[in-house]
C-alpha cells in the first residue's frame, strides 16, 4: 500500500481514538457532576457509612467545643467561629479544625526561623515581627477568609433556595402528605444547603424533638428572618388552625418580594461590597505572595528603627478600614 495512504489512515485512526477518549472523559465528568448535585451533603455522609447521629452532630455543631471560663470577648469570637463553620458546611470536627488553625501559624513561624538560621540570615526584633505577621496571615488569616467566603456563599444559597423549598413543601401538603412527610420530601428533592438542613430537622424529630423546636433551632443556626417567619407560620397554624398550604404559599410570595428588594439593594451596593472585598483580601494575599516569592523585599528593611512603629500603624489602618467598610456595606432589608 502507498505510504501516504498508510500515514493518512494512521492519522484518521489516531483522530478517532482521541475523539473517543475525550467523549468518554466528558461523559464521566458530566455524570459525576450530575450525581454529585443529585444528593446533598447529609445523604453523602450517610452513604459513606456515618450514622445519623454523627452526621447530625457534625452538620449542626450544636455542642460547643470551647472550654468554660473564657473571657466574654474570646467566647463570643469562638461562638461566631463555630457558627461560621456550620454555615460553611465543613465536616471536619470543630476541635480538630481549631487546633489546626491555632498550630499552623506557630509551625510557619518556627519553620521560617529555622530556614533563616540555616541560611545565615540575621534575626532582629523587626524581622521577628515581620515573620510573625507572615505566619499569622498565611496560617490563620487566609484560611479564615476562605471559610468566611464559603459560609457567606452557602448562606446566600440558603436564602435563594428557601422559597423553592416552601413551594415543594406546599405541593407535598396539597398532595395529601402530612407535615413530617412533606418535610422529608425536601431532604431528598432539594440540593444543599436546604436539603441537608431540613434533613437535620427530620432527624431531630425522629429522635424525639418537637417539630417547632427543631425548625426554630435551624432558624437560629442560620439567623435568617425568612426561616423565622416560616416557624411562626407553623406555630400560629398549629394553635389556631387553618389551611397551612395557603398560609405558606402567601409566605412564599412575601419572601420572594422581599428577596427582590434585597437584590436591588445588593445591586446598588455592589461597588462598595466589591471595594470591601478587595481592600480586605488583596493586601493580605499580596503580602503573603510577595514574602514567599521575594522575602528580601521585606527583610532588608525590617531592621530599620522605624519599621516596627510603621508596621503597627499600618495594621491599625488596615483594621480600621476593614471594620468601617464592613459596617458601611452591611445593609439590612
PDB file of C-alpha atoms in Angstrom, residues 43-323:
ATOM      1  CA  UNK A  43     -27.021  11.908  52.278  1.00  0.00           C
ATOM      2  CA  UNK A  44     -23.430  11.618  51.047  1.00  0.00           C
ATOM      3  CA  UNK A  45     -22.138  11.388  54.607  1.00  0.00           C
ATOM      4  CA  UNK A  46     -24.713   8.734  55.471  1.00  0.00           C
ATOM      5  CA  UNK A  47     -23.859   6.868  52.275  1.00  0.00           C
ATOM      6  CA  UNK A  48     -20.190   6.792  53.318  1.00  0.00           C
ATOM      7  CA  UNK A  49     -21.078   4.918  56.495  1.00  0.00           C
ATOM      8  CA  UNK A  50     -21.606   7.676  59.053  1.00  0.00           C
ATOM      9  CA  UNK A  51     -24.523   7.235  61.426  1.00  0.00           C
ATOM     10  CA  UNK A  52     -27.446   9.674  61.542  1.00  0.00           C
ATOM     11  CA  UNK A  53     -26.348  10.895  64.975  1.00  0.00           C
ATOM     12  CA  UNK A  54     -22.749  11.550  63.926  1.00  0.00           C
ATOM     13  CA  UNK A  55     -23.875  13.299  60.757  1.00  0.00           C
ATOM     14  CA  UNK A  56     -26.314  15.440  62.725  1.00  0.00           C
ATOM     15  CA  UNK A  57     -23.642  16.468  65.250  1.00  0.00           C
ATOM     16  CA  UNK A  58     -21.128  17.426  62.541  1.00  0.00           C
ATOM     17  CA  UNK A  59     -23.568  19.483  60.490  1.00  0.00           C
ATOM     18  CA  UNK A  60     -25.366  21.180  63.387  1.00  0.00           C
ATOM     19  CA  UNK A  61     -22.326  21.759  65.629  1.00  0.00           C
ATOM     20  CA  UNK A  62     -24.812  22.237  68.451  1.00  0.00           C
ATOM     21  CA  UNK A  63     -22.322  21.300  71.168  1.00  0.00           C
ATOM     22  CA  UNK A  64     -19.695  23.982  71.639  1.00  0.00           C
ATOM     23  CA  UNK A  65     -16.064  22.864  71.732  1.00  0.00           C
ATOM     24  CA  UNK A  66     -14.984  25.948  73.715  1.00  0.00           C
ATOM     25  CA  UNK A  67     -13.775  25.405  77.284  1.00  0.00           C
ATOM     26  CA  UNK A  68     -15.592  27.066  80.151  1.00  0.00           C
ATOM     27  CA  UNK A  69     -14.283  30.179  81.860  1.00  0.00           C
ATOM     28  CA  UNK A  70     -13.083  32.063  78.767  1.00  0.00           C
ATOM     29  CA  UNK A  71     -13.259  35.862  78.672  1.00  0.00           C
ATOM     30  CA  UNK A  72     -16.509  37.132  77.132  1.00  0.00           C
ATOM     31  CA  UNK A  73     -14.775  38.607  74.076  1.00  0.00           C
ATOM     32  CA  UNK A  74     -12.966  35.360  73.258  1.00  0.00           C
ATOM     33  CA  UNK A  75     -16.104  33.330  73.970  1.00  0.00           C
ATOM     34  CA  UNK A  76     -18.186  35.440  71.556  1.00  0.00           C
ATOM     35  CA  UNK A  77     -15.483  35.161  68.899  1.00  0.00           C
ATOM     36  CA  UNK A  78     -15.353  31.387  69.411  1.00  0.00           C
ATOM     37  CA  UNK A  79     -19.125  31.008  69.058  1.00  0.00           C
ATOM     38  CA  UNK A  80     -19.066  33.174  65.917  1.00  0.00           C
ATOM     39  CA  UNK A  81     -16.316  30.934  64.511  1.00  0.00           C
ATOM     40  CA  UNK A  82     -18.350  27.803  65.258  1.00  0.00           C
ATOM     41  CA  UNK A  83     -21.408  29.304  63.545  1.00  0.00           C
ATOM     42  CA  UNK A  84     -19.233  30.193  60.552  1.00  0.00           C
ATOM     43  CA  UNK A  85     -18.019  26.576  60.376  1.00  0.00           C
ATOM     44  CA  UNK A  86     -21.602  25.324  60.477  1.00  0.00           C
ATOM     45  CA  UNK A  87     -22.700  27.693  57.726  1.00  0.00           C
ATOM     46  CA  UNK A  88     -19.674  26.735  55.612  1.00  0.00           C
ATOM     47  CA  UNK A  89     -20.851  23.092  55.818  1.00  0.00           C
ATOM     48  CA  UNK A  90     -17.407  21.764  56.735  1.00  0.00           C
ATOM     49  CA  UNK A  91     -17.344  18.190  58.012  1.00  0.00           C
ATOM     50  CA  UNK A  92     -14.103  18.489  59.990  1.00  0.00           C
ATOM     51  CA  UNK A  93     -14.755  18.289  63.767  1.00  0.00           C
ATOM     52  CA  UNK A  94     -14.576  21.694  65.442  1.00  0.00           C
ATOM     53  CA  UNK A  95     -11.778  20.895  67.962  1.00  0.00           C
ATOM     54  CA  UNK A  96      -9.547  19.484  65.222  1.00  0.00           C
ATOM     55  CA  UNK A  97     -10.078  22.481  62.948  1.00  0.00           C
ATOM     56  CA  UNK A  98      -9.496  24.951  65.783  1.00  0.00           C
ATOM     57  CA  UNK A  99      -6.288  23.123  66.678  1.00  0.00           C
ATOM     58  CA  UNK A 100      -5.087  23.239  63.070  1.00  0.00           C
ATOM     59  CA  UNK A 101      -5.769  26.969  62.754  1.00  0.00           C
ATOM     60  CA  UNK A 102      -4.009  27.678  66.071  1.00  0.00           C
ATOM     61  CA  UNK A 103      -0.993  25.439  65.396  1.00  0.00           C
ATOM     62  CA  UNK A 104      -0.448  26.412  61.735  1.00  0.00           C
ATOM     63  CA  UNK A 105       0.850  29.968  62.475  1.00  0.00           C
ATOM     64  CA  UNK A 106       3.222  28.630  65.137  1.00  0.00           C
ATOM     65  CA  UNK A 107       4.539  25.960  62.783  1.00  0.00           C
ATOM     66  CA  UNK A 108       5.068  28.509  60.000  1.00  0.00           C
ATOM     67  CA  UNK A 109       6.762  30.935  62.411  1.00  0.00           C
ATOM     68  CA  UNK A 110       9.269  28.429  63.781  1.00  0.00           C
ATOM     69  CA  UNK A 111       9.787  26.891  60.344  1.00  0.00           C
ATOM     70  CA  UNK A 112      10.671  30.327  58.956  1.00  0.00           C
ATOM     71  CA  UNK A 113      13.114  30.877  61.835  1.00  0.00           C
ATOM     72  CA  UNK A 114      14.795  27.534  61.137  1.00  0.00           C
ATOM     73  CA  UNK A 115      15.175  28.445  57.450  1.00  0.00           C
ATOM     74  CA  UNK A 116      16.640  31.844  58.352  1.00  0.00           C
ATOM     75  CA  UNK A 117      19.148  30.315  60.769  1.00  0.00           C
ATOM     76  CA  UNK A 118      20.062  27.627  58.237  1.00  0.00           C
ATOM     77  CA  UNK A 119      20.729  30.214  55.516  1.00  0.00           C
ATOM     78  CA  UNK A 120      22.690  32.506  57.841  1.00  0.00           C
ATOM     79  CA  UNK A 121      20.170  35.379  57.794  1.00  0.00           C
ATOM     80  CA  UNK A 122      20.297  37.546  60.907  1.00  0.00           C
ATOM     81  CA  UNK A 123      17.227  37.741  63.122  1.00  0.00           C
ATOM     82  CA  UNK A 124      16.273  41.008  64.766  1.00  0.00           C
ATOM     83  CA  UNK A 125      13.158  42.277  66.510  1.00  0.00           C
ATOM     84  CA  UNK A 126      11.774  43.818  63.326  1.00  0.00           C
ATOM     85  CA  UNK A 127      12.240  40.588  61.401  1.00  0.00           C
ATOM     86  CA  UNK A 128      10.594  38.623  64.198  1.00  0.00           C
ATOM     87  CA  UNK A 129       7.563  40.929  63.972  1.00  0.00           C
ATOM     88  CA  UNK A 130       7.528  40.544  60.194  1.00  0.00           C
ATOM     89  CA  UNK A 131       7.760  36.743  60.351  1.00  0.00           C
ATOM     90  CA  UNK A 132       5.020  36.627  62.997  1.00  0.00           C
ATOM     91  CA  UNK A 133       2.752  38.721  60.745  1.00  0.00           C
ATOM     92  CA  UNK A 134       3.522  36.463  57.780  1.00  0.00           C
ATOM     93  CA  UNK A 135       2.814  33.314  59.817  1.00  0.00           C
ATOM     94  CA  UNK A 136      -0.464  34.742  61.113  1.00  0.00           C
ATOM     95  CA  UNK A 137      -1.601  35.837  57.647  1.00  0.00           C
ATOM     96  CA  UNK A 138      -0.699  32.540  55.950  1.00  0.00           C
ATOM     97  CA  UNK A 139      -1.668  30.139  58.731  1.00  0.00           C
ATOM     98  CA  UNK A 140      -4.750  31.893  60.111  1.00  0.00           C
ATOM     99  CA  UNK A 141      -5.785  34.918  58.045  1.00  0.00           C
ATOM    100  CA  UNK A 142      -6.188  33.330  54.617  1.00  0.00           C
ATOM    101  CA  UNK A 143      -7.903  30.136  55.936  1.00  0.00           C
ATOM    102  CA  UNK A 144     -10.392  32.224  57.928  1.00  0.00           C
ATOM    103  CA  UNK A 145     -11.092  34.364  54.862  1.00  0.00           C
ATOM    104  CA  UNK A 146     -11.730  31.226  52.817  1.00  0.00           C
ATOM    105  CA  UNK A 147     -14.073  29.772  55.456  1.00  0.00           C
ATOM    106  CA  UNK A 148     -15.922  33.086  55.743  1.00  0.00           C
ATOM    107  CA  UNK A 149     -16.272  33.292  51.952  1.00  0.00           C
ATOM    108  CA  UNK A 150     -17.653  29.761  51.815  1.00  0.00           C
ATOM    109  CA  UNK A 151     -20.045  30.433  54.721  1.00  0.00           C
ATOM    110  CA  UNK A 152     -21.329  33.635  53.073  1.00  0.00           C
ATOM    111  CA  UNK A 153     -21.868  31.860  49.771  1.00  0.00           C
ATOM    112  CA  UNK A 154     -23.707  28.976  51.457  1.00  0.00           C
ATOM    113  CA  UNK A 155     -25.888  31.376  53.439  1.00  0.00           C
ATOM    114  CA  UNK A 156     -26.827  33.192  50.231  1.00  0.00           C
ATOM    115  CA  UNK A 157     -27.720  29.872  48.588  1.00  0.00           C
ATOM    116  CA  UNK A 158     -29.878  29.082  51.613  1.00  0.00           C
ATOM    117  CA  UNK A 159     -31.763  32.346  51.130  1.00  0.00           C
ATOM    118  CA  UNK A 160     -32.223  31.731  47.408  1.00  0.00           C
ATOM    119  CA  UNK A 161     -33.398  28.123  47.824  1.00  0.00           C
ATOM    120  CA  UNK A 162     -35.767  28.687  50.722  1.00  0.00           C
ATOM    121  CA  UNK A 163     -38.765  29.955  48.650  1.00  0.00           C
ATOM    122  CA  UNK A 164     -38.344  26.965  46.319  1.00  0.00           C
ATOM    123  CA  UNK A 165     -38.312  24.676  49.364  1.00  0.00           C
ATOM    124  CA  UNK A 166     -41.559  26.277  50.554  1.00  0.00           C
ATOM    125  CA  UNK A 167     -43.139  25.608  47.157  1.00  0.00           C
ATOM    126  CA  UNK A 168     -42.101  21.937  47.303  1.00  0.00           C
ATOM    127  CA  UNK A 169     -43.431  21.729  50.861  1.00  0.00           C
ATOM    128  CA  UNK A 170     -46.773  23.272  49.817  1.00  0.00           C
ATOM    129  CA  UNK A 171     -47.115  20.866  46.889  1.00  0.00           C
ATOM    130  CA  UNK A 172     -46.488  17.988  49.263  1.00  0.00           C
ATOM    131  CA  UNK A 173     -49.207  19.202  51.615  1.00  0.00           C
ATOM    132  CA  UNK A 174     -51.711  19.628  48.794  1.00  0.00           C
ATOM    133  CA  UNK A 175     -50.879  16.128  47.568  1.00  0.00           C
ATOM    134  CA  UNK A 176     -52.117  14.801  50.914  1.00  0.00           C
ATOM    135  CA  UNK A 177     -48.825  14.254  52.739  1.00  0.00           C
ATOM    136  CA  UNK A 178     -48.637  15.071  56.464  1.00  0.00           C
ATOM    137  CA  UNK A 179     -46.220  17.765  57.595  1.00  0.00           C
ATOM    138  CA  UNK A 180     -43.452  15.298  58.533  1.00  0.00           C
ATOM    139  CA  UNK A 181     -43.683  13.500  55.177  1.00  0.00           C
ATOM    140  CA  UNK A 182     -43.725  16.811  53.272  1.00  0.00           C
ATOM    141  CA  UNK A 183     -40.565  17.864  55.112  1.00  0.00           C
ATOM    142  CA  UNK A 184     -38.980  14.526  54.275  1.00  0.00           C
ATOM    143  CA  UNK A 185     -39.543  15.310  50.583  1.00  0.00           C
ATOM    144  CA  UNK A 186     -37.213  18.286  50.919  1.00  0.00           C
ATOM    145  CA  UNK A 187     -34.402  16.080  52.235  1.00  0.00           C
ATOM    146  CA  UNK A 188     -34.251  14.041  49.024  1.00  0.00           C
ATOM    147  CA  UNK A 189     -35.506  16.532  46.419  1.00  0.00           C
ATOM    148  CA  UNK A 190     -33.553  19.667  47.351  1.00  0.00           C
ATOM    149  CA  UNK A 191     -29.782  20.182  46.955  1.00  0.00           C
ATOM    150  CA  UNK A 192     -27.514  21.687  49.575  1.00  0.00           C
ATOM    151  CA  UNK A 193     -27.805  23.529  51.814  1.00  0.00           C
ATOM    152  CA  UNK A 194     -31.608  23.289  52.121  1.00  0.00           C
ATOM    153  CA  UNK A 195     -31.711  19.508  51.677  1.00  0.00           C
ATOM    154  CA  UNK A 196     -29.180  18.833  54.427  1.00  0.00           C
ATOM    155  CA  UNK A 197     -30.691  21.333  56.849  1.00  0.00           C
ATOM    156  CA  UNK A 198     -34.232  20.017  56.559  1.00  0.00           C
ATOM    157  CA  UNK A 199     -32.759  16.526  56.803  1.00  0.00           C
ATOM    158  CA  UNK A 200     -31.335  17.543  60.184  1.00  0.00           C
ATOM    159  CA  UNK A 201     -34.798  18.727  61.210  1.00  0.00           C
ATOM    160  CA  UNK A 202     -36.289  15.359  60.222  1.00  0.00           C
ATOM    161  CA  UNK A 203     -33.543  13.545  62.165  1.00  0.00           C
ATOM    162  CA  UNK A 204     -34.195  15.665  65.272  1.00  0.00           C
ATOM    163  CA  UNK A 205     -37.924  14.937  65.070  1.00  0.00           C
ATOM    164  CA  UNK A 206     -37.113  11.236  64.642  1.00  0.00           C
ATOM    165  CA  UNK A 207     -35.032  11.354  67.818  1.00  0.00           C
ATOM    166  CA  UNK A 208     -37.972  12.836  69.745  1.00  0.00           C
ATOM    167  CA  UNK A 209     -37.720  16.614  69.387  1.00  0.00           C
ATOM    168  CA  UNK A 210     -40.761  18.782  68.715  1.00  0.00           C
ATOM    169  CA  UNK A 211     -41.096  19.909  65.112  1.00  0.00           C
ATOM    170  CA  UNK A 212     -41.416  23.568  66.075  1.00  0.00           C
ATOM    171  CA  UNK A 213     -38.318  23.383  68.292  1.00  0.00           C
ATOM    172  CA  UNK A 214     -36.292  21.689  65.542  1.00  0.00           C
ATOM    173  CA  UNK A 215     -37.307  24.318  62.981  1.00  0.00           C
ATOM    174  CA  UNK A 216     -36.618  27.129  65.454  1.00  0.00           C
ATOM    175  CA  UNK A 217     -33.145  25.694  66.100  1.00  0.00           C
ATOM    176  CA  UNK A 218     -32.479  25.680  62.342  1.00  0.00           C
ATOM    177  CA  UNK A 219     -33.620  29.314  62.076  1.00  0.00           C
ATOM    178  CA  UNK A 220     -31.335  30.288  64.986  1.00  0.00           C
ATOM    179  CA  UNK A 221     -28.353  28.490  63.442  1.00  0.00           C
ATOM    180  CA  UNK A 222     -28.681  30.368  60.165  1.00  0.00           C
ATOM    181  CA  UNK A 223     -30.039  33.634  61.599  1.00  0.00           C
ATOM    182  CA  UNK A 224     -32.460  34.138  58.685  1.00  0.00           C
ATOM    183  CA  UNK A 225     -35.685  36.107  59.024  1.00  0.00           C
ATOM    184  CA  UNK A 226     -37.350  34.007  56.299  1.00  0.00           C
ATOM    185  CA  UNK A 227     -36.951  30.869  58.395  1.00  0.00           C
ATOM    186  CA  UNK A 228     -38.259  32.614  61.481  1.00  0.00           C
ATOM    187  CA  UNK A 229     -41.386  33.677  59.582  1.00  0.00           C
ATOM    188  CA  UNK A 230     -41.820  30.071  58.469  1.00  0.00           C
ATOM    189  CA  UNK A 231     -41.586  28.841  62.069  1.00  0.00           C
ATOM    190  CA  UNK A 232     -44.057  31.497  63.243  1.00  0.00           C
ATOM    191  CA  UNK A 233     -46.498  30.497  60.483  1.00  0.00           C
ATOM    192  CA  UNK A 234     -46.343  26.854  61.530  1.00  0.00           C
ATOM    193  CA  UNK A 235     -46.794  27.784  65.195  1.00  0.00           C
ATOM    194  CA  UNK A 236     -49.786  30.030  64.530  1.00  0.00           C
ATOM    195  CA  UNK A 237     -51.431  27.411  62.308  1.00  0.00           C
ATOM    196  CA  UNK A 238     -50.811  24.736  64.931  1.00  0.00           C
ATOM    197  CA  UNK A 239     -52.524  26.804  67.622  1.00  0.00           C
ATOM    198  CA  UNK A 240     -55.363  28.435  65.652  1.00  0.00           C
ATOM    199  CA  UNK A 241     -55.882  26.056  62.725  1.00  0.00           C
ATOM    200  CA  UNK A 242     -56.412  26.993  59.108  1.00  0.00           C
ATOM    201  CA  UNK A 243     -55.178  25.972  55.677  1.00  0.00           C
ATOM    202  CA  UNK A 244     -51.408  25.631  56.101  1.00  0.00           C
ATOM    203  CA  UNK A 245     -50.801  25.305  52.354  1.00  0.00           C
ATOM    204  CA  UNK A 246     -52.423  28.699  51.643  1.00  0.00           C
ATOM    205  CA  UNK A 247     -50.557  30.324  54.530  1.00  0.00           C
ATOM    206  CA  UNK A 248     -47.205  29.053  53.309  1.00  0.00           C
ATOM    207  CA  UNK A 249     -48.000  29.964  49.713  1.00  0.00           C
ATOM    208  CA  UNK A 250     -48.653  33.547  50.800  1.00  0.00           C
ATOM    209  CA  UNK A 251     -45.461  33.462  52.854  1.00  0.00           C
ATOM    210  CA  UNK A 252     -43.518  32.280  49.791  1.00  0.00           C
ATOM    211  CA  UNK A 253     -44.798  35.280  47.807  1.00  0.00           C
ATOM    212  CA  UNK A 254     -43.789  37.657  50.607  1.00  0.00           C
ATOM    213  CA  UNK A 255     -40.307  36.121  50.792  1.00  0.00           C
ATOM    214  CA  UNK A 256     -39.852  36.386  47.026  1.00  0.00           C
ATOM    215  CA  UNK A 257     -40.877  40.059  47.034  1.00  0.00           C
ATOM    216  CA  UNK A 258     -38.530  40.680  49.949  1.00  0.00           C
ATOM    217  CA  UNK A 259     -35.708  38.960  48.098  1.00  0.00           C
ATOM    218  CA  UNK A 260     -36.416  41.045  45.012  1.00  0.00           C
ATOM    219  CA  UNK A 261     -35.964  44.199  47.073  1.00  0.00           C
ATOM    220  CA  UNK A 262     -32.856  42.719  48.667  1.00  0.00           C
ATOM    221  CA  UNK A 263     -31.349  42.027  45.226  1.00  0.00           C
ATOM    222  CA  UNK A 264     -31.978  45.651  44.228  1.00  0.00           C
ATOM    223  CA  UNK A 265     -30.172  46.813  47.356  1.00  0.00           C
ATOM    224  CA  UNK A 266     -27.278  44.419  46.640  1.00  0.00           C
ATOM    225  CA  UNK A 267     -27.041  45.746  43.082  1.00  0.00           C
ATOM    226  CA  UNK A 268     -26.906  49.350  44.324  1.00  0.00           C
ATOM    227  CA  UNK A 269     -24.260  48.463  46.930  1.00  0.00           C
ATOM    228  CA  UNK A 270     -22.222  46.126  44.717  1.00  0.00           C
ATOM    229  CA  UNK A 271     -19.438  48.667  44.196  1.00  0.00           C
ATOM    230  CA  UNK A 272     -18.987  49.192  47.926  1.00  0.00           C
ATOM    231  CA  UNK A 273     -19.091  45.465  48.662  1.00  0.00           C
ATOM    232  CA  UNK A 274     -16.515  44.680  45.983  1.00  0.00           C
ATOM    233  CA  UNK A 275     -14.320  47.502  47.294  1.00  0.00           C
ATOM    234  CA  UNK A 276     -14.561  45.991  50.761  1.00  0.00           C
ATOM    235  CA  UNK A 277     -13.605  42.528  49.464  1.00  0.00           C
ATOM    236  CA  UNK A 278     -10.629  43.852  47.512  1.00  0.00           C
ATOM    237  CA  UNK A 279      -9.354  46.033  50.355  1.00  0.00           C
ATOM    238  CA  UNK A 280      -9.712  43.113  52.774  1.00  0.00           C
ATOM    239  CA  UNK A 281      -8.294  40.194  50.808  1.00  0.00           C
ATOM    240  CA  UNK A 282      -5.849  41.819  48.401  1.00  0.00           C
ATOM    241  CA  UNK A 283      -3.413  43.320  50.975  1.00  0.00           C
ATOM    242  CA  UNK A 284      -3.128  40.038  52.884  1.00  0.00           C
ATOM    243  CA  UNK A 285      -2.782  37.935  49.733  1.00  0.00           C
ATOM    244  CA  UNK A 286      -0.222  40.345  48.226  1.00  0.00           C
ATOM    245  CA  UNK A 287       1.839  40.407  51.423  1.00  0.00           C
ATOM    246  CA  UNK A 288       1.918  36.598  51.688  1.00  0.00           C
ATOM    247  CA  UNK A 289       2.683  36.061  47.984  1.00  0.00           C
ATOM    248  CA  UNK A 290       5.412  38.710  47.884  1.00  0.00           C
ATOM    249  CA  UNK A 291       7.008  37.398  51.084  1.00  0.00           C
ATOM    250  CA  UNK A 292       7.120  33.874  49.632  1.00  0.00           C
ATOM    251  CA  UNK A 293       8.426  34.937  46.210  1.00  0.00           C
ATOM    252  CA  UNK A 294      10.818  37.654  47.355  1.00  0.00           C
ATOM    253  CA  UNK A 295      11.390  37.688  51.129  1.00  0.00           C
ATOM    254  CA  UNK A 296      14.296  40.092  50.818  1.00  0.00           C
ATOM    255  CA  UNK A 297      11.845  42.829  49.787  1.00  0.00           C
ATOM    256  CA  UNK A 298      10.657  42.962  53.413  1.00  0.00           C
ATOM    257  CA  UNK A 299      13.629  41.539  55.313  1.00  0.00           C
ATOM    258  CA  UNK A 300      16.035  44.199  54.003  1.00  0.00           C
ATOM    259  CA  UNK A 301      14.085  46.974  55.727  1.00  0.00           C
ATOM    260  CA  UNK A 302      12.820  45.028  58.747  1.00  0.00           C
ATOM    261  CA  UNK A 303      15.751  46.083  60.958  1.00  0.00           C
ATOM    262  CA  UNK A 304      15.147  49.791  60.368  1.00  0.00           C
ATOM    263  CA  UNK A 305      14.153  51.538  63.642  1.00  0.00           C
ATOM    264  CA  UNK A 306      11.017  52.973  62.038  1.00  0.00           C
ATOM    265  CA  UNK A 307       9.832  49.611  60.661  1.00  0.00           C
ATOM    266  CA  UNK A 308       8.020  48.315  63.756  1.00  0.00           C
ATOM    267  CA  UNK A 309       6.132  51.587  64.517  1.00  0.00           C
ATOM    268  CA  UNK A 310       5.224  51.961  60.841  1.00  0.00           C
ATOM    269  CA  UNK A 311       4.093  48.337  60.654  1.00  0.00           C
ATOM    270  CA  UNK A 312       1.876  48.759  63.735  1.00  0.00           C
ATOM    271  CA  UNK A 313       0.317  51.921  62.264  1.00  0.00           C
ATOM    272  CA  UNK A 314      -0.266  50.028  59.014  1.00  0.00           C
ATOM    273  CA  UNK A 315      -2.101  47.225  60.855  1.00  0.00           C
ATOM    274  CA  UNK A 316      -4.250  49.742  62.746  1.00  0.00           C
ATOM    275  CA  UNK A 317      -5.180  51.488  59.497  1.00  0.00           C
ATOM    276  CA  UNK A 318      -5.985  48.145  57.851  1.00  0.00           C
ATOM    277  CA  UNK A 319      -8.264  47.050  60.703  1.00  0.00           C
ATOM    278  CA  UNK A 320      -9.942  50.464  60.828  1.00  0.00           C
ATOM    279  CA  UNK A 321     -10.671  50.360  57.111  1.00  0.00           C
ATOM    280  CA  UNK A 322     -11.866  46.750  57.333  1.00  0.00           C
ATOM    281  CA  UNK A 323     -14.427  47.389  60.087  1.00  0.00           C
TER     282      UNK A 323
END
